[in-house]
Structures are given as C-alpha cells and as structure tokens.
mmCIF file of C-alpha atoms in Angstrom:
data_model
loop_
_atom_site.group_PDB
_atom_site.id
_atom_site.type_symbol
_atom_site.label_atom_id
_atom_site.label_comp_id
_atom_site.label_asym_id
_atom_site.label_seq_id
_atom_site.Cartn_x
_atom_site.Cartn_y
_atom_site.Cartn_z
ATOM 1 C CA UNK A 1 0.000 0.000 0.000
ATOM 2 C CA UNK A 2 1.702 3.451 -0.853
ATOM 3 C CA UNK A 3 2.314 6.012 1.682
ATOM 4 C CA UNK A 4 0.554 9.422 1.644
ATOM 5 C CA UNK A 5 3.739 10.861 0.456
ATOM 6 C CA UNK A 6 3.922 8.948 -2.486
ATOM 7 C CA UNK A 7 0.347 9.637 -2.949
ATOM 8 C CA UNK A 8 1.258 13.157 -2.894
ATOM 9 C CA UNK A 9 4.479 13.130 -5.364
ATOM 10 C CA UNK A 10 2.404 11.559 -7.829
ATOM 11 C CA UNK A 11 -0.966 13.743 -7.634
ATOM 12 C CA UNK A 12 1.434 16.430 -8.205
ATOM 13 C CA UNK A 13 3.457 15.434 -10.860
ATOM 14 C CA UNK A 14 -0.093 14.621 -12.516
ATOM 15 C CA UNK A 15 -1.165 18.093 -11.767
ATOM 16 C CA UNK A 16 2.104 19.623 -13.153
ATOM 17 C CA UNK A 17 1.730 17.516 -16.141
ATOM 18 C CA UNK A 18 -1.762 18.701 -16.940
ATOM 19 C CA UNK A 19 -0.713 22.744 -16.583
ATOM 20 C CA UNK A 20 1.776 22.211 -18.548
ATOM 21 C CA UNK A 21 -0.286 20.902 -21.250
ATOM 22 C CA UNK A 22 -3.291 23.736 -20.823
ATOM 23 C CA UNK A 23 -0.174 25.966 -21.141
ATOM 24 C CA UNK A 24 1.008 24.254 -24.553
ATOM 25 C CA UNK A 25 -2.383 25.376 -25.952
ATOM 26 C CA UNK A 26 -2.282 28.217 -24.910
ATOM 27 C CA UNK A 27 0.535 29.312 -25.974
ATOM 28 C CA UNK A 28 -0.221 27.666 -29.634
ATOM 29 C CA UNK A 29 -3.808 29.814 -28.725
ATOM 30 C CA UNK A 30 -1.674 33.308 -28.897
ATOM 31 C CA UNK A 31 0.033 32.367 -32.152
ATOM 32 C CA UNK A 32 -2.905 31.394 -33.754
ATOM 33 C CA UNK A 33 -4.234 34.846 -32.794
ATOM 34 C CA UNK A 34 -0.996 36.807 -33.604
ATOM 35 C CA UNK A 35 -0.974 34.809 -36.676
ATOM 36 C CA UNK A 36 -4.605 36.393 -37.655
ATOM 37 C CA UNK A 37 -3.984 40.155 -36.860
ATOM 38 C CA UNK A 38 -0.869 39.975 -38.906
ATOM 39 C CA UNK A 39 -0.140 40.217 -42.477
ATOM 40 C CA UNK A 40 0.893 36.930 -44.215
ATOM 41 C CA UNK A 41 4.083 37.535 -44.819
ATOM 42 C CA UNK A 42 5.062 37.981 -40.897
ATOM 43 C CA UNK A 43 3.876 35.261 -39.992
ATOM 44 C CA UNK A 44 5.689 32.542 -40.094
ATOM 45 C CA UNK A 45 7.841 35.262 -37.878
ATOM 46 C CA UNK A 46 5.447 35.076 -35.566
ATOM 47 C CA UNK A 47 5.475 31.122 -35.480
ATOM 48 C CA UNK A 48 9.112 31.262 -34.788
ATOM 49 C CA UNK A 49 8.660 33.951 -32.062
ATOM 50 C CA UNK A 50 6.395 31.823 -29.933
ATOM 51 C CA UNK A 51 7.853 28.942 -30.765
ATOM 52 C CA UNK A 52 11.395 30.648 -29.119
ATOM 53 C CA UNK A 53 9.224 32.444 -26.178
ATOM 54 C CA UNK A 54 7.804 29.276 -25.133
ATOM 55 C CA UNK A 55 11.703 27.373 -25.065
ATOM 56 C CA UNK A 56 13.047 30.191 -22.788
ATOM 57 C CA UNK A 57 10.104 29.963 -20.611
ATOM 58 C CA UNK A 58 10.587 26.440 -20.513
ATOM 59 C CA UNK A 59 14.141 26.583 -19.877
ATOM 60 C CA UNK A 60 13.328 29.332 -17.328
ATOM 61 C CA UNK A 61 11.057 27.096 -15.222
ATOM 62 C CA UNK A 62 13.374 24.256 -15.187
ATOM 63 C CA UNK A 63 15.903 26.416 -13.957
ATOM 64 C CA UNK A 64 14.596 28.171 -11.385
ATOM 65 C CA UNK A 65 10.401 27.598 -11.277
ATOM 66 C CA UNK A 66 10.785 23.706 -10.320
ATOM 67 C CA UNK A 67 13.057 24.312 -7.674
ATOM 68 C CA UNK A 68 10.317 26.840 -6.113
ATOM 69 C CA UNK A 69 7.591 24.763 -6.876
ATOM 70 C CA UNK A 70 8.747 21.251 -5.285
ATOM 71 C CA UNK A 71 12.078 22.241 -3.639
ATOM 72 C CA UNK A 72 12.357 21.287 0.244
ATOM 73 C CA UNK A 73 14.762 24.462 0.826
ATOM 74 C CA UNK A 74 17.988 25.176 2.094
ATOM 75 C CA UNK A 75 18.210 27.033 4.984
ATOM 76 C CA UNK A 76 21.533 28.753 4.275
ATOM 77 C CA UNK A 77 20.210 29.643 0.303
ATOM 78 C CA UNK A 78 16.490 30.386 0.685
ATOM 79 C CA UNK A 79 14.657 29.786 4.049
ATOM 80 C CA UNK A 80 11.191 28.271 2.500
ATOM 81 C CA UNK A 81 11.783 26.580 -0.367
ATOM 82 C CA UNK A 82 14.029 27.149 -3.822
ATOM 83 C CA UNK A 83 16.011 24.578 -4.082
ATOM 84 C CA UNK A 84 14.910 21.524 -5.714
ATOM 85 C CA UNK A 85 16.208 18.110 -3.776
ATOM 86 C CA UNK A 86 17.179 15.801 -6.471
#
C-alpha cells in the first residue's frame, strides 16, 4: 500500500503535467491569434517567435520555477523553499 507521500508526489506530478499541457495550448492559442492580426508575410515570424518564447520559458522554469515549486529548501540559500532536492 503506498504512503501518503507517495500519494502526494504523484498527484502532483499529474497536476504539473496537466498545466503544462493547458499551457502548450495556450501558448499555440496566442500564435494562432498573432498569426490572424498579422499580415501573411510575418507570420511565419510570428510562429518562430512563440515557438522561441515558449523554449526560454521552458528553460526558465526548469531552472529556477521547479526548484520553487517542489524544492524542500535550504536554509543557508532560501529559508522556505528554492532549491529543488534531487
């Protein structure tokens, strides 16, 4: 029988998973929009702008936004949280 704590990883992880996906279409959302209230010749420059928005974001996150988000802390770094415990 699993403990609540693994109960607990994995309900997040699950959660995590599914925002991440609502935010894949959204993000493919705005450059279907941008795409529209441009002229045609920008935008496929407007493809390529999401599509290098939404890698920095993503590289952003792993680098700092996981470590906030499921970090245990460090008392010497940050005192609640920050730094992820892998």
């Amino acid at each position: 029988m699993p403990k609540n704590s693994d109960l607990l990883i994995a309900a997040s992880t699950i959660w995590v998973v599914i925002t991440a996906v609502l935010v894949m279409f959204m993000q493919a959302g705005f450059a279907f929009l941008e795409a529209g209230l441009t002229r045609m010749k920008n935008a496929g420059h407007i493809a390529g702008k999401n599509v290098l928005i939404f890698a920095l974001c993503s590289l952003v996150y792993w680098a700092v936004g996981f470590g906030l988000a499921f970090g245990h802390g460090h008392r010497l770094l940050v005192p609640a949280g920050g730094v992820p415990s892998i």
